[in-house]
mmCIF file of C-alpha atoms in Angstrom:
data_model
loop_
_atom_site.group_PDB
_atom_site.id
_atom_site.type_symbol
_atom_site.label_atom_id
_atom_site.label_comp_id
_atom_site.label_asym_id
_atom_site.label_seq_id
_atom_site.Cartn_x
_atom_site.Cartn_y
_atom_site.Cartn_z
ATOM 1 C CA UNK A 1 0.000 0.000 0.000
ATOM 2 C CA UNK A 2 2.989 2.281 0.493
ATOM 3 C CA UNK A 3 3.962 1.778 -3.141
ATOM 4 C CA UNK A 4 0.468 2.826 -4.196
ATOM 5 C CA UNK A 5 0.644 5.944 -2.009
ATOM 6 C CA UNK A 6 -2.090 5.010 0.443
ATOM 7 C CA UNK A 7 0.145 4.551 3.506
ATOM 8 C CA UNK A 8 3.119 6.496 4.885
ATOM 9 C CA UNK A 9 5.802 5.185 7.224
ATOM 10 C CA UNK A 10 6.939 7.008 10.357
ATOM 11 C CA UNK A 11 10.289 5.252 10.977
ATOM 12 C CA UNK A 12 11.072 6.971 14.292
ATOM 13 C CA UNK A 13 7.728 5.890 15.704
ATOM 14 C CA UNK A 14 7.841 2.465 14.041
ATOM 15 C CA UNK A 15 4.350 3.145 12.834
ATOM 16 C CA UNK A 16 2.294 3.565 9.670
ATOM 17 C CA UNK A 17 -0.460 6.034 8.888
ATOM 18 C CA UNK A 18 -2.882 7.005 6.156
ATOM 19 C CA UNK A 19 -1.472 9.260 3.465
ATOM 20 C CA UNK A 20 -2.830 12.562 2.168
ATOM 21 C CA UNK A 21 -4.072 10.636 -0.874
ATOM 22 C CA UNK A 22 -6.523 8.687 1.284
ATOM 23 C CA UNK A 23 -7.750 11.911 2.876
ATOM 24 C CA UNK A 24 -8.180 13.450 -0.566
ATOM 25 C CA UNK A 25 -10.106 10.438 -1.867
ATOM 26 C CA UNK A 26 -12.320 10.408 1.222
ATOM 27 C CA UNK A 27 -12.997 14.120 0.950
ATOM 28 C CA UNK A 28 -13.876 13.817 -2.752
ATOM 29 C CA UNK A 29 -16.189 10.902 -2.004
ATOM 30 C CA UNK A 30 -18.003 12.845 0.709
ATOM 31 C CA UNK A 31 -18.329 15.876 -1.567
ATOM 32 C CA UNK A 32 -19.736 13.734 -4.373
ATOM 33 C CA UNK A 33 -22.269 12.090 -2.038
ATOM 34 C CA UNK A 34 -23.299 15.509 -0.731
ATOM 35 C CA UNK A 35 -23.782 16.876 -4.243
ATOM 36 C CA UNK A 36 -25.864 13.840 -5.175
ATOM 37 C CA UNK A 37 -28.183 14.325 -2.217
ATOM 38 C CA UNK A 38 -28.568 18.033 -2.916
ATOM 39 C CA UNK A 39 -29.158 17.492 -6.627
ATOM 40 C CA UNK A 40 -31.561 14.554 -6.608
ATOM 41 C CA UNK A 41 -34.823 16.422 -5.809
ATOM 42 C CA UNK A 42 -33.848 19.136 -8.286
ATOM 43 C CA UNK A 43 -33.259 16.510 -10.952
ATOM 44 C CA UNK A 44 -36.614 14.872 -10.233
ATOM 45 C CA UNK A 45 -38.323 18.231 -10.736
ATOM 46 C CA UNK A 46 -36.322 18.811 -13.911
ATOM 47 C CA UNK A 47 -37.511 15.493 -15.344
ATOM 48 C CA UNK A 48 -41.149 16.134 -14.431
ATOM 49 C CA UNK A 49 -41.177 19.637 -15.931
ATOM 50 C CA UNK A 50 -39.391 18.743 -19.201
ATOM 51 C CA UNK A 51 -41.372 19.230 -22.448
ATOM 52 C CA UNK A 52 -40.109 15.871 -23.805
ATOM 53 C CA UNK A 53 -39.138 12.602 -22.077
ATOM 54 C CA UNK A 54 -35.638 12.954 -20.592
ATOM 55 C CA UNK A 55 -33.166 11.269 -18.313
ATOM 56 C CA UNK A 56 -31.362 13.690 -15.997
ATOM 57 C CA UNK A 57 -27.839 13.128 -14.797
ATOM 58 C CA UNK A 58 -25.318 14.708 -12.435
ATOM 59 C CA UNK A 59 -21.620 14.527 -13.273
ATOM 60 C CA UNK A 60 -18.335 15.799 -11.840
ATOM 61 C CA UNK A 61 -15.011 16.416 -13.543
ATOM 62 C CA UNK A 62 -12.357 13.761 -12.993
ATOM 63 C CA UNK A 63 -9.331 15.055 -14.858
ATOM 64 C CA UNK A 64 -10.516 15.445 -18.442
ATOM 65 C CA UNK A 65 -13.298 12.901 -17.920
ATOM 66 C CA UNK A 66 -16.732 13.241 -16.393
ATOM 67 C CA UNK A 67 -17.900 10.749 -13.787
ATOM 68 C CA UNK A 68 -21.649 10.295 -13.429
ATOM 69 C CA UNK A 69 -22.735 10.348 -9.786
ATOM 70 C CA UNK A 70 -26.554 10.484 -9.944
ATOM 71 C CA UNK A 71 -29.326 9.769 -12.433
ATOM 72 C CA UNK A 72 -33.100 10.210 -12.655
ATOM 73 C CA UNK A 73 -34.893 8.305 -15.397
ATOM 74 C CA UNK A 74 -38.090 9.871 -16.690
ATOM 75 C CA UNK A 75 -41.075 7.973 -18.081
ATOM 76 C CA UNK A 76 -40.532 6.931 -21.725
ATOM 77 C CA UNK A 77 -37.051 8.483 -21.587
ATOM 78 C CA UNK A 78 -34.214 6.937 -23.606
ATOM 79 C CA UNK A 79 -31.863 4.456 -21.980
ATOM 80 C CA UNK A 80 -28.358 5.925 -21.770
ATOM 81 C CA UNK A 81 -24.854 4.812 -20.776
ATOM 82 C CA UNK A 82 -24.663 7.544 -18.141
ATOM 83 C CA UNK A 83 -25.081 5.166 -15.216
ATOM 84 C CA UNK A 84 -23.618 6.046 -11.836
ATOM 85 C CA UNK A 85 -19.869 5.432 -11.875
ATOM 86 C CA UNK A 86 -19.469 5.579 -15.666
ATOM 87 C CA UNK A 87 -16.648 7.812 -16.948
ATOM 88 C CA UNK A 88 -16.665 9.464 -20.363
ATOM 89 C CA UNK A 89 -14.405 12.037 -22.065
ATOM 90 C CA UNK A 90 -15.531 15.464 -20.868
ATOM 91 C CA UNK A 91 -15.200 17.182 -24.249
ATOM 92 C CA UNK A 92 -17.645 14.694 -25.806
ATOM 93 C CA UNK A 93 -20.486 15.182 -23.309
ATOM 94 C CA UNK A 94 -22.821 18.098 -22.645
ATOM 95 C CA UNK A 95 -22.162 18.089 -18.889
ATOM 96 C CA UNK A 96 -18.420 17.936 -19.486
ATOM 97 C CA UNK A 97 -18.454 20.761 -22.013
ATOM 98 C CA UNK A 98 -20.519 22.884 -19.648
ATOM 99 C CA UNK A 99 -17.981 22.449 -16.846
ATOM 100 C CA UNK A 100 -14.948 22.880 -19.111
ATOM 101 C CA UNK A 101 -16.424 26.148 -20.431
ATOM 102 C CA UNK A 102 -16.288 27.610 -16.922
ATOM 103 C CA UNK A 103 -12.596 26.849 -16.440
ATOM 104 C CA UNK A 104 -9.874 29.335 -17.323
ATOM 105 C CA UNK A 105 -8.037 28.814 -20.648
ATOM 106 C CA UNK A 106 -4.930 27.799 -18.667
ATOM 107 C CA UNK A 107 -6.881 25.149 -16.779
ATOM 108 C CA UNK A 108 -8.392 23.787 -19.994
ATOM 109 C CA UNK A 109 -4.971 23.607 -21.626
ATOM 110 C CA UNK A 110 -3.586 21.776 -18.598
ATOM 111 C CA UNK A 111 -6.279 19.119 -19.121
ATOM 112 C CA UNK A 112 -5.764 19.089 -22.903
ATOM 113 C CA UNK A 113 -2.095 19.918 -23.503
ATOM 114 C CA UNK A 114 -1.922 18.453 -27.025
ATOM 115 C CA UNK A 115 -4.211 17.410 -29.836
ATOM 116 C CA UNK A 116 -3.598 13.805 -28.821
ATOM 117 C CA UNK A 117 -5.507 14.557 -25.596
ATOM 118 C CA UNK A 118 -8.704 14.703 -27.655
ATOM 119 C CA UNK A 119 -10.045 11.171 -27.946
ATOM 120 C CA UNK A 120 -11.479 10.467 -31.371
ATOM 121 C CA UNK A 121 -14.827 8.851 -31.939
ATOM 122 C CA UNK A 122 -17.193 8.303 -34.839
ATOM 123 C CA UNK A 123 -19.480 11.304 -34.947
ATOM 124 C CA UNK A 124 -19.263 14.979 -33.997
ATOM 125 C CA UNK A 125 -16.717 16.229 -31.517
ATOM 126 C CA UNK A 126 -13.721 18.600 -31.471
ATOM 127 C CA UNK A 127 -10.673 17.018 -33.089
ATOM 128 C CA UNK A 128 -8.269 19.945 -32.594
ATOM 129 C CA UNK A 129 -7.462 22.230 -29.677
ATOM 130 C CA UNK A 130 -8.705 25.220 -31.695
ATOM 131 C CA UNK A 131 -12.018 23.448 -32.281
ATOM 132 C CA UNK A 132 -12.284 22.669 -28.560
ATOM 133 C CA UNK A 133 -11.616 26.319 -27.678
ATOM 134 C CA UNK A 134 -14.277 27.466 -30.159
ATOM 135 C CA UNK A 135 -16.790 24.970 -28.798
ATOM 136 C CA UNK A 136 -16.211 26.083 -25.208
ATOM 137 C CA UNK A 137 -16.488 29.740 -26.245
ATOM 138 C CA UNK A 138 -19.866 29.025 -27.884
ATOM 139 C CA UNK A 139 -20.972 27.201 -24.750
ATOM 140 C CA UNK A 140 -20.030 30.166 -22.522
ATOM 141 C CA UNK A 141 -21.874 32.548 -24.839
ATOM 142 C CA UNK A 142 -25.012 30.381 -24.891
ATOM 143 C CA UNK A 143 -24.925 29.602 -21.169
ATOM 144 C CA UNK A 144 -25.400 25.861 -21.635
ATOM 145 C CA UNK A 145 -23.775 23.057 -23.600
ATOM 146 C CA UNK A 146 -25.300 20.918 -26.296
ATOM 147 C CA UNK A 147 -24.391 17.509 -27.675
ATOM 148 C CA UNK A 148 -26.536 16.843 -30.724
ATOM 149 C CA UNK A 149 -27.014 13.317 -32.011
ATOM 150 C CA UNK A 150 -26.125 12.361 -35.572
ATOM 151 C CA UNK A 151 -27.123 9.596 -37.956
ATOM 152 C CA UNK A 152 -25.470 7.046 -35.676
ATOM 153 C CA UNK A 153 -27.005 8.345 -32.443
ATOM 154 C CA UNK A 154 -30.660 8.661 -31.567
ATOM 155 C CA UNK A 155 -29.959 10.795 -28.514
ATOM 156 C CA UNK A 156 -29.025 14.415 -27.820
ATOM 157 C CA UNK A 157 -28.122 16.177 -24.575
ATOM 158 C CA UNK A 158 -27.882 19.619 -23.030
ATOM 159 C CA UNK A 159 -26.044 20.520 -19.852
ATOM 160 C CA UNK A 160 -25.076 23.366 -17.540
ATOM 161 C CA UNK A 161 -22.485 23.809 -14.807
ATOM 162 C CA UNK A 162 -23.197 24.304 -11.118
ATOM 163 C CA UNK A 163 -20.723 26.806 -9.648
ATOM 164 C CA UNK A 164 -19.330 27.392 -6.181
ATOM 165 C CA UNK A 165 -18.801 30.787 -4.525
ATOM 166 C CA UNK A 166 -15.614 31.280 -6.579
ATOM 167 C CA UNK A 167 -17.457 30.568 -9.842
ATOM 168 C CA UNK A 168 -15.647 27.233 -10.155
ATOM 169 C CA UNK A 169 -17.635 24.354 -11.705
ATOM 170 C CA UNK A 170 -18.387 21.769 -9.026
ATOM 171 C CA UNK A 171 -20.774 19.625 -11.080
ATOM 172 C CA UNK A 172 -22.712 19.419 -14.298
ATOM 173 C CA UNK A 173 -26.460 18.910 -14.646
ATOM 174 C CA UNK A 174 -27.635 17.456 -17.934
ATOM 175 C CA UNK A 175 -30.602 15.883 -19.656
ATOM 176 C CA UNK A 176 -30.613 13.413 -22.529
ATOM 177 C CA UNK A 177 -33.543 13.104 -24.927
ATOM 178 C CA UNK A 178 -34.328 11.575 -28.289
ATOM 179 C CA UNK A 179 -32.884 13.420 -31.259
ATOM 180 C CA UNK A 180 -35.552 15.228 -33.232
ATOM 181 C CA UNK A 181 -36.965 17.461 -30.522
ATOM 182 C CA UNK A 182 -38.058 20.872 -31.789
ATOM 183 C CA UNK A 183 -35.772 23.863 -31.450
ATOM 184 C CA UNK A 184 -38.221 25.320 -28.938
ATOM 185 C CA UNK A 185 -38.032 22.166 -26.813
ATOM 186 C CA UNK A 186 -34.216 22.173 -26.888
ATOM 187 C CA UNK A 187 -34.157 25.850 -25.886
ATOM 188 C CA UNK A 188 -36.562 25.111 -23.034
ATOM 189 C CA UNK A 189 -34.399 22.225 -21.857
ATOM 190 C CA UNK A 190 -31.328 24.445 -22.017
ATOM 191 C CA UNK A 191 -33.014 27.056 -19.840
ATOM 192 C CA UNK A 192 -34.145 24.345 -17.436
ATOM 193 C CA UNK A 193 -30.682 22.847 -16.929
ATOM 194 C CA UNK A 194 -29.273 26.334 -16.354
ATOM 195 C CA UNK A 195 -31.813 27.096 -13.623
ATOM 196 C CA UNK A 196 -31.376 23.637 -12.074
ATOM 197 C CA UNK A 197 -27.591 23.974 -12.041
ATOM 198 C CA UNK A 198 -27.904 27.429 -10.478
ATOM 199 C CA UNK A 199 -30.178 26.007 -7.781
ATOM 200 C CA UNK A 200 -27.670 23.235 -7.057
ATOM 201 C CA UNK A 201 -24.838 25.735 -6.815
ATOM 202 C CA UNK A 202 -26.829 27.845 -4.382
ATOM 203 C CA UNK A 203 -27.576 24.796 -2.256
ATOM 204 C CA UNK A 204 -23.955 23.653 -2.318
ATOM 205 C CA UNK A 205 -22.648 26.956 -0.929
ATOM 206 C CA UNK A 206 -25.456 27.406 1.584
ATOM 207 C CA UNK A 207 -27.404 30.136 -0.207
ATOM 208 C CA UNK A 208 -30.580 28.032 -0.445
#
């Protein structure tokens, strides 16, 4: 366990103790559980009020991935891969794009230092750092992220970032729905994830 960084040795005391890594993991786990509890009723309301069947999900950034930590499945909503514990590349998901758009350019570049950092896939997605920067700029301007399905995907998603008191993204709230929804429905879903993410941020910092 010492080699893995979970335990430190105190030679003078002939003793072992937990490392800072364990404390960090425990703290992150508690924070994730707290966010899930705060978000769940908001996500249930989001699903009920949506103009089309949706599945709502809560995600956090893990490096340049998103990890899904909570999910609410609406009636007749599509089945998605965003189950709790699943990790996906952040730049290919609406929740990930929403959170990345609220990071500073230096922070984004630290997560994506080279073009090789951008995982390829069949379908739409930024394949260059310039394309990623443009996508995140559009997301900031709009206020919410969008991941539109193509001929190989029946599903689309929108997402928004929940922010802490320093305007740092602590989570992403998103909804996935069947591709083909009207522009008005997509706009309504975008506004809904923004207000839900704002409500989660307010709860997380004790303002609600």
